[in-house]
């Protein structure tokens, strides 16, 4: 989806816009070429030996039938990522991919218990990712934070281990100077494992001052959304079904809880019928705070510029999109002083971009 030579002027402008990605899964950001090399180095078998042949297996096609099918693609990816060097590498490459489209700050999330094994504890999983992100910061000037995911289908014991690791690494003051663990998320199949089953973890996080987000209202109704709001999350992953409950919609607006929107992801998981049916513009007009994110850039085969372009197709002007990218900074899990710094730098860069004559497709 990249390839500057095929880009329209509008896409080039959106690529140049300073951006943040608040909802980005590390494993879902894996490059197909890297998957091949990781498999070869670990003597693991993949269904194909070349990037072109492997791509259909590692990317979710527009014909994907459900979130379940979407999540199944990950079963091929997990075995490739069960050691430090693989994790460090893909975290580093994610920074490189972010830098190519001026994503200045990325909050990358993963469930460490998906990679951990008996001799590879969740703490080492997190350390490996932080090493990759630190190298990414040094080489590409992309700042980042890590969000630790609890996983809906994991046992209470596994999630407790992930939460322990989260507590150990959480440093609210890490900020922009070095990547650190900044928050908690709940991911996985929300249809089978409702949010309320995990209420204790959200309560503990709140008591410890750990900011939380939660995948909710992505594929099924508003129960999980309602639960997440009642658990006082700072942000909502997706929230696509929010319009089904007017009272909840009003509450989200009143409390200014931002939605981490992944437009193409929602189309692929059949969370919405089509791109045209996506409610992101209606959310915006209703006054819901929204952010645009990749979700799984690798397995969807997109980048964030593509998502901004998709929003433009749904009626957002360049000025509105620049406003969204700037407002996203306010929702980052960062100390306020760092948000202020980033905001000032975004404002200056956006002002410079706006001075150039705007060309439209
Ligand atoms: Zn997600």
mmCIF file of N, CA and C and ligand atoms in Angstrom, residues 23-25 70 109 185 187 215 218 237-238 260 265 295-296, ligand 1:
data_model
loop_
_atom_site.group_PDB
_atom_site.id
_atom_site.type_symbol
_atom_site.label_atom_id
_atom_site.label_comp_id
_atom_site.label_asym_id
_atom_site.label_seq_id
_atom_site.Cartn_x
_atom_site.Cartn_y
_atom_site.Cartn_z
ATOM 1 N N UNK A 23 -3.199 2.344 18.388
ATOM 2 C CA UNK A 23 -3.720 0.977 18.453
ATOM 3 C C UNK A 23 -3.006 0.162 17.377
ATOM 4 N N UNK A 24 -1.899 -0.439 17.797
ATOM 5 C CA UNK A 24 -1.015 -1.122 16.859
ATOM 6 C C UNK A 24 -0.522 -2.404 17.519
ATOM 7 N N UNK A 25 -0.908 -3.542 16.961
ATOM 8 C CA UNK A 25 -0.476 -4.830 17.533
ATOM 9 C C UNK A 25 0.890 -5.211 16.962
ATOM 10 N N UNK A 70 -10.080 -13.917 11.210
ATOM 11 C CA UNK A 70 -9.023 -12.906 11.301
ATOM 12 C C UNK A 70 -7.989 -13.348 12.341
ATOM 13 N N UNK A 109 1.169 -2.690 21.148
ATOM 14 C CA UNK A 109 0.606 -3.590 22.167
ATOM 15 C C UNK A 109 0.827 -5.054 21.800
ATOM 16 N N UNK A 185 -4.291 -3.353 28.175
ATOM 17 C CA UNK A 185 -5.383 -3.564 27.212
ATOM 18 C C UNK A 185 -5.950 -4.957 27.451
ATOM 19 N N UNK A 187 -7.502 -7.924 24.980
ATOM 20 C CA UNK A 187 -7.684 -8.275 23.564
ATOM 21 C C UNK A 187 -8.232 -9.696 23.450
ATOM 22 N N UNK A 215 -10.362 -3.491 24.043
ATOM 23 C CA UNK A 215 -11.084 -3.824 22.818
ATOM 24 C C UNK A 215 -12.540 -4.070 23.205
ATOM 25 N N UNK A 218 -16.357 -4.186 19.178
ATOM 26 C CA UNK A 218 -15.749 -4.325 17.857
ATOM 27 C C UNK A 218 -16.643 -5.184 16.973
ATOM 28 N N UNK A 237 -10.853 0.451 22.409
ATOM 29 C CA UNK A 237 -10.394 -0.127 21.148
ATOM 30 C C UNK A 237 -11.599 -0.412 20.272
ATOM 31 N N UNK A 238 -11.717 0.327 19.171
ATOM 32 C CA UNK A 238 -12.795 0.196 18.172
ATOM 33 C C UNK A 238 -14.105 0.860 18.615
ATOM 34 N N UNK A 260 -10.355 4.217 19.611
ATOM 35 C CA UNK A 260 -9.211 3.888 18.757
ATOM 36 C C UNK A 260 -9.789 3.182 17.536
ATOM 37 N N UNK A 265 -9.456 -2.458 9.343
ATOM 38 C CA UNK A 265 -9.574 -3.630 10.210
ATOM 39 C C UNK A 265 -11.050 -3.977 10.427
ATOM 40 N N UNK A 295 -4.192 -0.887 13.717
ATOM 41 C CA UNK A 295 -4.583 -2.167 14.328
ATOM 42 C C UNK A 295 -3.549 -3.246 13.981
ATOM 43 N N UNK A 296 -3.562 -3.754 12.743
ATOM 44 C CA UNK A 296 -2.636 -4.827 12.349
ATOM 45 C C UNK A 296 -2.083 -4.541 10.961
HETATM 46 ZN ZN1 LIG B 1 -6.784 -4.451 18.097
#
